[in-house]
PDB file of C-alpha atoms and ligand atoms in Angstrom:
ATOM      1  CA  MET D   1      45.739-138.897 108.258  1.00 58.00           C
ATOM      2  CA  PRO D   2      48.489-141.427 107.660  1.00 87.00           C
ATOM      3  CA  SER D   3      51.699-141.584 109.703  1.00 95.00           C
ATOM      4  CA  VAL D   4      53.825-138.438 109.431  1.00 97.00           C
ATOM      5  CA  LEU D   5      56.845-140.630 108.680  1.00 97.00           C
ATOM      6  CA  SER D   6      58.225-141.375 105.240  1.00 97.00           C
ATOM      7  CA  ALA D   7      59.055-144.993 104.427  1.00 97.00           C
ATOM      8  CA  GLY D   8      62.741-144.143 104.996  1.00 98.00           C
ATOM      9  CA  GLN D   9      62.058-142.667 108.440  1.00 98.00           C
ATOM     10  CA  GLU D  10      60.040-145.702 109.406  1.00 98.00           C
ATOM     11  CA  GLN D  11      62.935-147.916 108.343  1.00 98.00           C
ATOM     12  CA  ASP D  12      65.330-145.796 110.418  1.00 98.00           C
ATOM     13  CA  TYR D  13      63.085-146.202 113.458  1.00 98.00           C
ATOM     14  CA  ARG D  14      63.099-149.974 113.034  1.00 98.00           C
ATOM     15  CA  LYS D  15      66.875-150.035 112.653  1.00 98.00           C
ATOM     16  CA  ASP D  16      67.835-147.466 115.317  1.00 98.00           C
ATOM     17  CA  GLY D  17      64.932-147.601 117.797  1.00 98.00           C
ATOM     18  CA  PHE D  18      64.276-143.864 117.498  1.00 99.00           C
ATOM     19  CA  ILE D  19      63.548-141.110 114.996  1.00 98.00           C
ATOM     20  CA  ILE D  20      63.334-137.316 115.226  1.00 98.00           C
ATOM     21  CA  VAL D  21      60.357-135.648 113.520  1.00 98.00           C
ATOM     22  CA  ARG D  22      60.891-131.930 113.028  1.00 98.00           C
ATOM     23  CA  ASN D  23      57.879-129.647 113.616  1.00 98.00           C
ATOM     24  CA  MET D  24      55.494-132.342 114.789  1.00 98.00           C
ATOM     25  CA  PHE D  25      53.650-129.398 116.313  1.00 98.00           C
ATOM     26  CA  SER D  26      53.691-125.882 114.836  1.00 98.00           C
ATOM     27  CA  ALA D  27      54.975-122.850 116.730  1.00 98.00           C
ATOM     28  CA  ALA D  28      51.406-121.781 117.558  1.00 98.00           C
ATOM     29  CA  GLU D  29      50.509-125.278 118.795  1.00 98.00           C
ATOM     30  CA  VAL D  30      53.606-125.719 120.906  1.00 98.00           C
ATOM     31  CA  ASP D  31      53.009-122.307 122.414  1.00 98.00           C
ATOM     32  CA  LEU D  32      49.615-123.543 123.658  1.00 98.00           C
ATOM     33  CA  LEU D  33      51.146-126.758 124.992  1.00 98.00           C
ATOM     34  CA  ARG D  34      53.911-124.863 126.783  1.00 98.00           C
ATOM     35  CA  ARG D  35      51.479-122.388 128.331  1.00 98.00           C
ATOM     36  CA  ALA D  36      49.190-125.205 129.438  1.00 98.00           C
ATOM     37  CA  MET D  37      52.133-126.860 131.214  1.00 98.00           C
ATOM     38  CA  GLU D  38      52.981-123.535 132.863  1.00 98.00           C
ATOM     39  CA  GLU D  39      49.484-122.371 133.741  1.00 98.00           C
ATOM     40  CA  ASP D  40      47.159-125.372 134.209  1.00 98.00           C
ATOM     41  CA  PRO D  41      46.571-125.646 137.984  1.00 96.00           C
ATOM     42  CA  GLU D  42      46.231-129.451 137.641  1.00 96.00           C
ATOM     43  CA  ILE D  43      49.795-129.701 136.352  1.00 97.00           C
ATOM     44  CA  ALA D  44      51.120-127.668 139.274  1.00 96.00           C
ATOM     45  CA  ALA D  45      48.939-129.532 141.786  1.00 95.00           C
ATOM     46  CA  HIS D  46      50.390-132.886 140.678  1.00 95.00           C
ATOM     47  CA  SER D  47      54.001-131.857 140.458  1.00 95.00           C
ATOM     48  CA  LEU D  48      56.486-134.381 141.895  1.00 94.00           C
ATOM     49  CA  ILE D  49      60.249-134.268 142.324  1.00 90.00           C
ATOM     50  CA  ARG D  50      62.254-137.146 140.947  1.00 88.00           C
ATOM     51  CA  PRO D  51      65.637-137.113 142.682  1.00 85.00           C
ATOM     52  CA  ASP D  52      68.762-137.994 140.739  1.00 87.00           C
ATOM     53  CA  THR D  53      71.972-139.564 142.019  1.00 86.00           C
ATOM     54  CA  GLN D  54      73.795-136.214 142.138  1.00 86.00           C
ATOM     55  CA  GLY D  55      71.626-134.303 144.586  1.00 85.00           C
ATOM     56  CA  GLY D  56      69.436-132.711 141.895  1.00 86.00           C
ATOM     57  CA  GLY D  57      65.912-133.471 140.832  1.00 88.00           C
ATOM     58  CA  THR D  58      63.545-133.127 137.894  1.00 91.00           C
ATOM     59  CA  ARG D  59      60.052-131.866 138.365  1.00 93.00           C
ATOM     60  CA  ILE D  60      57.499-134.127 136.715  1.00 96.00           C
ATOM     61  CA  SER D  61      53.717-134.263 136.426  1.00 97.00           C
ATOM     62  CA  LEU D  62      52.121-137.509 135.227  1.00 97.00           C
ATOM     63  CA  TRP D  63      48.700-138.446 133.915  1.00 97.00           C
ATOM     64  CA  ASN D  64      47.286-141.587 132.377  1.00 96.00           C
ATOM     65  CA  ARG D  65      44.304-140.518 130.286  1.00 97.00           C
ATOM     66  CA  ALA D  66      44.147-138.253 127.250  1.00 97.00           C
ATOM     67  CA  GLY D  67      41.156-136.021 127.821  1.00 96.00           C
ATOM     68  CA  ASN D  68      39.894-132.725 126.434  1.00 97.00           C
ATOM     69  CA  SER D  69      42.670-130.435 127.635  1.00 98.00           C
ATOM     70  CA  VAL D  70      44.858-129.045 124.883  1.00 98.00           C
ATOM     71  CA  TYR D  71      47.561-131.570 125.839  1.00 98.00           C
ATOM     72  CA  GLY D  72      45.031-134.414 126.003  1.00 98.00           C
ATOM     73  CA  LEU D  73      43.883-133.462 122.530  1.00 98.00           C
ATOM     74  CA  ALA D  74      47.486-133.297 121.270  1.00 98.00           C
ATOM     75  CA  ALA D  75      47.876-136.960 122.293  1.00 98.00           C
ATOM     76  CA  ARG D  76      44.661-137.779 120.442  1.00 98.00           C
ATOM     77  CA  THR D  77      45.476-136.045 117.137  1.00 98.00           C
ATOM     78  CA  ALA D  78      45.465-138.197 114.033  1.00 98.00           C
ATOM     79  CA  ARG D  79      49.105-137.319 113.292  1.00 98.00           C
ATOM     80  CA  MET D  80      50.247-138.703 116.676  1.00 98.00           C
ATOM     81  CA  VAL D  81      47.964-141.729 116.885  1.00 98.00           C
ATOM     82  CA  ASP D  82      48.403-142.812 113.269  1.00 98.00           C
ATOM     83  CA  THR D  83      52.174-142.488 113.542  1.00 98.00           C
ATOM     84  CA  ALA D  84      52.211-144.588 116.735  1.00 98.00           C
ATOM     85  CA  GLU D  85      50.006-147.182 115.045  1.00 98.00           C
ATOM     86  CA  ALA D  86      52.222-147.325 111.962  1.00 98.00           C
ATOM     87  CA  LEU D  87      55.303-147.950 114.137  1.00 98.00           C
ATOM     88  CA  ILE D  88      53.693-150.384 116.547  1.00 98.00           C
ATOM     89  CA  GLY D  89      51.736-152.015 113.735  1.00 98.00           C
ATOM     90  CA  GLU D  90      48.486-152.321 115.692  1.00 97.00           C
ATOM     91  CA  PRO D  91      45.754-150.138 117.180  1.00 98.00           C
ATOM     92  CA  VAL D  92      47.055-148.217 120.194  1.00 98.00           C
ATOM     93  CA  TYR D  93      45.784-146.474 123.290  1.00 98.00           C
ATOM     94  CA  HIS D  94      47.220-143.659 125.379  1.00 98.00           C
ATOM     95  CA  PHE D  95      49.343-145.236 128.130  1.00 98.00           C
ATOM     96  CA  GLN D  96      50.776-142.256 129.970  1.00 97.00           C
ATOM     97  CA  SER D  97      51.876-138.655 129.490  1.00 98.00           C
ATOM     98  CA  LYS D  98      54.259-136.591 131.530  1.00 97.00           C
ATOM     99  CA  LEU D  99      55.839-133.196 131.761  1.00 98.00           C
ATOM    100  CA  THR D 100      59.553-133.466 132.516  1.00 97.00           C
ATOM    101  CA  ALA D 101      60.459-129.980 133.631  1.00 97.00           C
ATOM    102  CA  LYS D 102      64.211-129.538 133.892  1.00 96.00           C
ATOM    103  CA  ASP D 103      64.665-126.121 135.354  1.00 95.00           C
ATOM    104  CA  PRO D 104      67.853-124.046 134.950  1.00 96.00           C
ATOM    105  CA  PHE D 105      70.830-124.729 137.208  1.00 94.00           C
ATOM    106  CA  GLY D 106      69.993-128.158 138.597  1.00 89.00           C
ATOM    107  CA  GLY D 107      67.097-129.800 136.718  1.00 90.00           C
ATOM    108  CA  GLY D 108      67.907-133.427 137.410  1.00 92.00           C
ATOM    109  CA  ALA D 109      69.669-136.174 135.497  1.00 93.00           C
ATOM    110  CA  TRP D 110      68.077-139.430 134.351  1.00 94.00           C
ATOM    111  CA  GLU D 111      70.084-142.637 134.478  1.00 93.00           C
ATOM    112  CA  TRP D 112      70.278-145.046 131.554  1.00 97.00           C
ATOM    113  CA  HIS D 113      66.998-146.939 131.440  1.00 97.00           C
ATOM    114  CA  GLN D 114      64.452-148.561 129.192  1.00 98.00           C
ATOM    115  CA  ASP D 115      60.858-147.457 129.665  1.00 97.00           C
ATOM    116  CA  TYR D 116      59.924-151.119 129.374  1.00 97.00           C
ATOM    117  CA  GLY D 117      62.206-151.699 132.376  1.00 95.00           C
ATOM    118  CA  TYR D 118      59.367-149.977 134.262  1.00 92.00           C
ATOM    119  CA  TRP D 119      56.342-150.834 132.133  1.00 95.00           C
ATOM    120  CA  TYR D 120      57.029-154.576 132.279  1.00 95.00           C
ATOM    121  CA  TYR D 121      55.915-154.284 135.899  1.00 91.00           C
ATOM    122  CA  ASN D 122      52.681-152.581 134.864  1.00 92.00           C
ATOM    123  CA  GLY D 123      51.784-155.934 133.369  1.00 95.00           C
ATOM    124  CA  CYS D 124      52.505-155.244 129.696  1.00 97.00           C
ATOM    125  CA  LEU D 125      53.652-158.562 128.271  1.00 98.00           C
ATOM    126  CA  ARG D 126      55.281-157.203 125.110  1.00 98.00           C
ATOM    127  CA  PRO D 127      57.440-154.115 124.564  1.00 98.00           C
ATOM    128  CA  ASP D 128      55.139-152.950 121.748  1.00 98.00           C
ATOM    129  CA  MET D 129      55.001-149.481 123.199  1.00 98.00           C
ATOM    130  CA  LEU D 130      56.663-146.181 122.400  1.00 98.00           C
ATOM    131  CA  SER D 131      57.175-142.625 123.591  1.00 98.00           C
ATOM    132  CA  MET D 132      56.970-139.335 121.739  1.00 99.00           C
ATOM    133  CA  MET D 133      58.989-136.624 123.460  1.00 99.00           C
ATOM    134  CA  ILE D 134      57.777-133.198 122.334  1.00 98.00           C
ATOM    135  CA  ALA D 135      60.181-130.346 123.021  1.00 99.00           C
ATOM    136  CA  LEU D 136      58.544-127.336 124.668  1.00 98.00           C
ATOM    137  CA  ASP D 137      61.864-125.451 124.902  1.00 98.00           C
ATOM    138  CA  ARG D 138      65.013-125.901 122.877  1.00 98.00           C
ATOM    139  CA  SER D 139      66.679-129.045 124.175  1.00 98.00           C
ATOM    140  CA  ASP D 140      70.367-129.540 123.446  1.00 98.00           C
ATOM    141  CA  ARG D 141      73.640-130.713 125.000  1.00 98.00           C
ATOM    142  CA  THR D 142      73.885-127.585 127.140  1.00 98.00           C
ATOM    143  CA  ASN D 143      70.610-128.111 129.020  1.00 98.00           C
ATOM    144  CA  GLY D 144      70.355-131.892 129.270  1.00 98.00           C
ATOM    145  CA  CYS D 145      68.790-133.167 126.056  1.00 98.00           C
ATOM    146  CA  LEU D 146      67.821-136.802 125.813  1.00 98.00           C
ATOM    147  CA  GLN D 147      70.575-139.224 124.812  1.00 98.00           C
ATOM    148  CA  VAL D 148      69.719-142.581 123.253  1.00 98.00           C
ATOM    149  CA  ILE D 149      71.758-145.675 122.458  1.00 98.00           C
ATOM    150  CA  ARG D 150      71.338-146.444 118.786  1.00 98.00           C
ATOM    151  CA  GLY D 151      69.977-149.936 118.173  1.00 98.00           C
ATOM    152  CA  SER D 152      69.500-150.721 121.865  1.00 98.00           C
ATOM    153  CA  HIS D 153      65.820-151.590 121.315  1.00 98.00           C
ATOM    154  CA  ARG D 154      67.087-154.887 119.932  1.00 98.00           C
ATOM    155  CA  LEU D 155      68.835-155.915 123.152  1.00 98.00           C
ATOM    156  CA  GLY D 156      65.702-157.192 124.872  1.00 98.00           C
ATOM    157  CA  ARG D 157      64.637-156.123 128.347  1.00 97.00           C
ATOM    158  CA  ILE D 158      67.596-155.426 130.590  1.00 97.00           C
ATOM    159  CA  ASP D 159      67.463-155.879 134.379  1.00 95.00           C
ATOM    160  CA  HIS D 160      67.166-152.570 136.226  1.00 95.00           C
ATOM    161  CA  LEU D 161      68.591-151.738 139.655  1.00 93.00           C
ATOM    162  CA  GLN D 162      67.468-149.084 142.105  1.00 90.00           C
ATOM    163  CA  VAL D 163      69.759-146.029 142.195  1.00 82.00           C
ATOM    164  CA  THR D 164      67.532-143.559 144.060  1.00 79.00           C
ATOM    165  CA  GLU D 165      64.257-144.073 145.811  1.00 76.00           C
ATOM    166  CA  LYS D 166      62.526-142.822 142.647  1.00 74.00           C
ATOM    167  CA  GLN D 167      64.880-143.970 139.899  1.00 83.00           C
ATOM    168  CA  ASN D 168      66.028-147.329 138.536  1.00 89.00           C
ATOM    169  CA  SER D 169      68.938-147.783 136.148  1.00 93.00           C
ATOM    170  CA  ALA D 170      69.737-150.463 133.605  1.00 96.00           C
ATOM    171  CA  ASP D 171      72.271-152.870 135.123  1.00 95.00           C
ATOM    172  CA  PRO D 172      75.584-150.909 135.081  1.00 94.00           C
ATOM    173  CA  ALA D 173      77.690-154.041 134.480  1.00 95.00           C
ATOM    174  CA  ARG D 174      75.752-154.876 131.342  1.00 97.00           C
ATOM    175  CA  LEU D 175      75.693-151.230 130.250  1.00 97.00           C
ATOM    176  CA  GLU D 176      79.461-151.139 130.167  1.00 97.00           C
ATOM    177  CA  HIS D 177      79.445-153.755 127.401  1.00 98.00           C
ATOM    178  CA  ILE D 178      76.551-152.123 125.578  1.00 98.00           C
ATOM    179  CA  LEU D 179      78.273-148.721 125.579  1.00 98.00           C
ATOM    180  CA  ALA D 180      81.463-150.271 124.256  1.00 98.00           C
ATOM    181  CA  ARG D 181      79.560-151.591 121.226  1.00 98.00           C
ATOM    182  CA  HIS D 182      76.906-148.969 120.471  1.00 98.00           C
ATOM    183  CA  GLU D 183      76.742-145.285 119.601  1.00 98.00           C
ATOM    184  CA  VAL D 184      75.261-142.716 121.991  1.00 98.00           C
ATOM    185  CA  VAL D 185      73.235-140.048 120.151  1.00 98.00           C
ATOM    186  CA  HIS D 186      72.398-136.653 121.684  1.00 98.00           C
ATOM    187  CA  CYS D 187      68.926-135.794 120.393  1.00 98.00           C
ATOM    188  CA  GLU D 188      68.803-132.027 120.009  1.00 98.00           C
ATOM    189  CA  LEU D 189      65.294-130.682 119.526  1.00 99.00           C
ATOM    190  CA  ASP D 190      63.685-127.336 118.816  1.00 98.00           C
ATOM    191  CA  PRO D 191      60.273-126.523 120.253  1.00 98.00           C
ATOM    192  CA  GLY D 192      57.625-128.604 118.463  1.00 98.00           C
ATOM    193  CA  ASP D 193      60.070-131.327 117.344  1.00 98.00           C
ATOM    194  CA  ALA D 194      59.306-134.887 118.455  1.00 98.00           C
ATOM    195  CA  LEU D 195      61.720-137.639 119.366  1.00 98.00           C
ATOM    196  CA  ILE D 196      59.947-140.969 118.972  1.00 99.00           C
ATOM    197  CA  PHE D 197      61.589-143.924 120.690  1.00 99.00           C
ATOM    198  CA  HIS D 198      60.876-147.601 121.290  1.00 99.00           C
ATOM    199  CA  ALA D 199      60.090-148.846 124.812  1.00 98.00           C
ATOM    200  CA  ASN D 200      63.340-150.845 124.893  1.00 98.00           C
ATOM    201  CA  THR D 201      65.568-148.005 123.629  1.00 98.00           C
ATOM    202  CA  LEU D 202      68.076-147.118 126.353  1.00 98.00           C
ATOM    203  CA  HIS D 203      68.043-143.416 127.181  1.00 98.00           C
ATOM    204  CA  ARG D 204      69.347-140.974 129.757  1.00 98.00           C
ATOM    205  CA  SER D 205      69.931-137.249 130.210  1.00 98.00           C
ATOM    206  CA  ASP D 206      72.320-134.971 132.094  1.00 97.00           C
ATOM    207  CA  GLN D 207      71.441-132.414 134.705  1.00 96.00           C
ATOM    208  CA  ASN D 208      70.590-128.989 133.356  1.00 96.00           C
ATOM    209  CA  GLN D 209      73.366-126.743 134.644  1.00 95.00           C
ATOM    210  CA  SER D 210      72.617-124.008 132.093  1.00 98.00           C
ATOM    211  CA  PRO D 211      70.467-120.889 132.500  1.00 98.00           C
ATOM    212  CA  ASN D 212      68.016-122.264 129.908  1.00 98.00           C
ATOM    213  CA  ARG D 213      64.960-124.235 130.888  1.00 98.00           C
ATOM    214  CA  ARG D 214      64.442-127.669 129.299  1.00 98.00           C
ATOM    215  CA  TRP D 215      60.827-128.721 129.488  1.00 98.00           C
ATOM    216  CA  THR D 216      59.452-131.604 127.434  1.00 98.00           C
ATOM    217  CA  LEU D 217      56.101-133.334 127.166  1.00 98.00           C
ATOM    218  CA  ILE D 218      56.350-137.124 126.745  1.00 98.00           C
ATOM    219  CA  ILE D 219      53.312-138.940 125.357  1.00 98.00           C
ATOM    220  CA  CYS D 220      53.359-142.760 125.414  1.00 98.00           C
ATOM    221  CA  TYR D 221      51.251-145.320 123.569  1.00 98.00           C
ATOM    222  CA  ASN D 222      50.688-149.027 124.044  1.00 98.00           C
ATOM    223  CA  ALA D 223      49.165-151.591 121.672  1.00 98.00           C
ATOM    224  CA  VAL D 224      45.557-152.242 122.633  1.00 98.00           C
ATOM    225  CA  ALA D 225      46.255-155.993 122.457  1.00 98.00           C
ATOM    226  CA  ASN D 226      49.115-155.471 124.933  1.00 98.00           C
ATOM    227  CA  ASP D 227      46.790-154.104 127.625  1.00 98.00           C
ATOM    228  CA  THR D 228      48.125-154.476 131.174  1.00 97.00           C
ATOM    229  CA  VAL D 229      47.352-157.852 132.729  1.00 96.00           C
ATOM    230  CA  THR D 230      47.219-156.174 136.155  1.00 92.00           C
ATOM    231  CA  ARG D 231      44.838-153.470 137.313  1.00 87.00           C
ATOM    232  CA  ASP D 232      47.148-152.025 140.010  1.00 80.00           C
ATOM    233  CA  ASP D 233      47.071-148.581 138.473  1.00 81.00           C
ATOM    234  CA  ASP D 234      45.084-146.951 135.726  1.00 90.00           C
ATOM    235  CA  ARG D 235      47.348-147.541 132.772  1.00 94.00           C
ATOM    236  CA  TYR D 236      45.024-150.192 131.435  1.00 96.00           C
ATOM    237  CA  TYR D 237      43.195-149.868 128.152  1.00 97.00           C
ATOM    238  CA  VAL D 238      40.552-147.240 127.706  1.00 96.00           C
ATOM    239  CA  PRO D 239      39.482-146.318 124.171  1.00 97.00           C
ATOM    240  CA  LEU D 240      41.419-143.454 122.629  1.00 97.00           C
ATOM    241  CA  ASP D 241      39.129-141.101 120.744  1.00 96.00           C
ATOM    242  CA  LYS D 242      41.168-139.823 117.858  1.00 98.00           C
ATOM    243  CA  VAL D 243      40.596-136.199 116.837  1.00 98.00           C
ATOM    244  CA  GLY D 244      41.509-134.158 113.760  1.00 98.00           C
ATOM    245  CA  ASP D 245      44.860-132.441 113.521  1.00 98.00           C
ATOM    246  CA  ASP D 246      43.163-129.058 113.887  1.00 98.00           C
ATOM    247  CA  ALA D 247      41.941-129.917 117.414  1.00 98.00           C
ATOM    248  CA  VAL D 248      44.902-128.377 119.239  1.00 98.00           C
ATOM    249  CA  LEU D 249      44.507-124.916 117.730  1.00 98.00           C
ATOM    250  CA  ALA D 250      40.720-125.177 117.954  1.00 98.00           C
ATOM    251  CA  ALA D 251      40.969-125.952 121.690  1.00 98.00           C
ATOM    252  CA  GLY D 252      43.166-122.965 122.509  1.00 98.00           C
ATOM    253  CA  LEU D 253      44.518-122.819 126.040  1.00 98.00           C
ATOM    254  CA  LYS D 254      42.188-125.496 127.382  1.00 97.00           C
ATOM    255  CA  PHE D 255      43.067-126.989 130.756  1.00 98.00           C
ATOM    256  CA  ALA D 256      42.229-130.363 132.277  1.00 96.00           C
ATOM    257  CA  GLY D 257      39.177-130.562 134.454  1.00 86.00           C
ATOM    258  CA  GLY D 258      36.909-132.955 136.235  1.00 84.00           C
ATOM    259  CA  GLY D 259      39.617-135.515 136.977  1.00 88.00           C
ATOM    260  CA  ARG D 260      39.336-136.993 133.518  1.00 91.00           C
ATOM    261  CA  GLU D 261      43.098-137.035 132.973  1.00 94.00           C
ATOM    262  CA  HIS D 262      43.796-139.285 135.976  1.00 95.00           C
ATOM    263  CA  PHE D 263      46.841-137.450 137.302  1.00 96.00           C
ATOM    264  CA  THR D 264      49.042-139.574 139.535  1.00 93.00           C
ATOM    265  CA  SER D 265      50.177-138.527 142.974  1.00 84.00           C
ATOM    266  CA  GLN D 266      53.347-140.604 142.932  1.00 78.00           C
ATOM    267  CA  SER D 267      55.657-141.777 140.196  1.00 74.00           C
ATOM    268  CA  TYR D 268      55.603-145.458 139.453  1.00 73.00           C
ATOM    269  CA  VAL D 269      58.929-147.056 140.402  1.00 73.00           C
ATOM    270  CA  PRO D 270      58.930-150.854 140.555  1.00 76.00           C
ATOM    271  CA  ALA D 271      60.817-152.364 143.488  1.00 77.00           C
ATOM    272  CA  ALA D 272      64.232-153.423 142.191  1.00 76.00           C
ATOM    273  CA  GLU D 273      67.416-154.694 143.806  1.00 78.00           C
ATOM    274  CA  LYS D 274      69.610-151.807 145.007  1.00 79.00           C
ATOM    275  CA  ALA D 275      72.651-150.976 142.884  1.00 76.00           C
ATOM    276  CA  SER D 276      75.848-151.516 144.864  1.00 73.00           C
TER     277      SER D 276
HETATM  278  C1  LIG M 301      62.242-140.062 130.801  1.00 83.49           C
HETATM  279  O1  LIG M 301      63.055-140.891 130.495  1.00 83.49           O
HETATM  280  O2  LIG M 301      61.074-140.388 131.059  1.00 83.49           O
HETATM  281  C2  LIG M 301      62.572-138.596 130.860  1.00 83.49           C
HETATM  282  C3  LIG M 301      63.928-138.252 130.445  1.00 83.49           C
HETATM  283  C4  LIG M 301      64.176-136.784 130.359  1.00 83.49           C
HETATM  284  O3  LIG M 301      63.239-135.981 130.546  1.00 83.49           O
HETATM  285  O4  LIG M 301      65.308-136.395 130.071  1.00 83.49           O
HETATM  286 MN1  LIG M 302      62.190-142.917 130.120  1.00 83.49          MN
END
């Protein structure tokens, strides 16, 4: 299957550094993904808290390999892989996936950052990487949807400073100038919608102070030729076995098993200078 994007959407991605694809996954598929995040014991067993600067925290679970669970298969579907390859322009592999579970009344904020601000330190030499954020719940301004800075993928890699023990932020002094010149877009998503964004696109989100949960699944791809030059963790290249688009429904509520997904027991936060 070719990329799900029209030529116009692909152009928008190149110009803006992000694009929203409505209904990337159907209601029945997203229901399976949501239930897997809620019910798979591996997800719960690898749940970590990522503190924010305001005394809150987001619950995350992270894994590096796309296996045979329903969420591993989602990352391997032709529609996802072919779209990532069309945007990156080269063969890709699965780099990382995570559940970001913002619970009602306090699910934590994320500071402005580029994913490549982190992934640079995994030994990826080029920012030819992207993320696909799949909404599991409705995600809007009221419950801390993702915000992106339009066109920020063209600013190059920005220095990041440590703001909490588990969170780095793009240099606030530089951000001030960026925010004065660029538009901030609140990306509101319905369940099954995907927000695709470039590894250098600046993004953040507010705490969830609403009664409505905001869970998302973020699936990230890297160009095979941009494999990590270090082997410090297991984000290095392993072949990605693409599956048909019917694989998610065919799998049903299939959980991870046998350690194939390579869940991580701590989030990867490169050492950075502390923000003053
Ligand atoms: C992220 O940047 O990885 C997560 C942001 C969010 O869940 O709002
Ligand atoms: Mn991010």
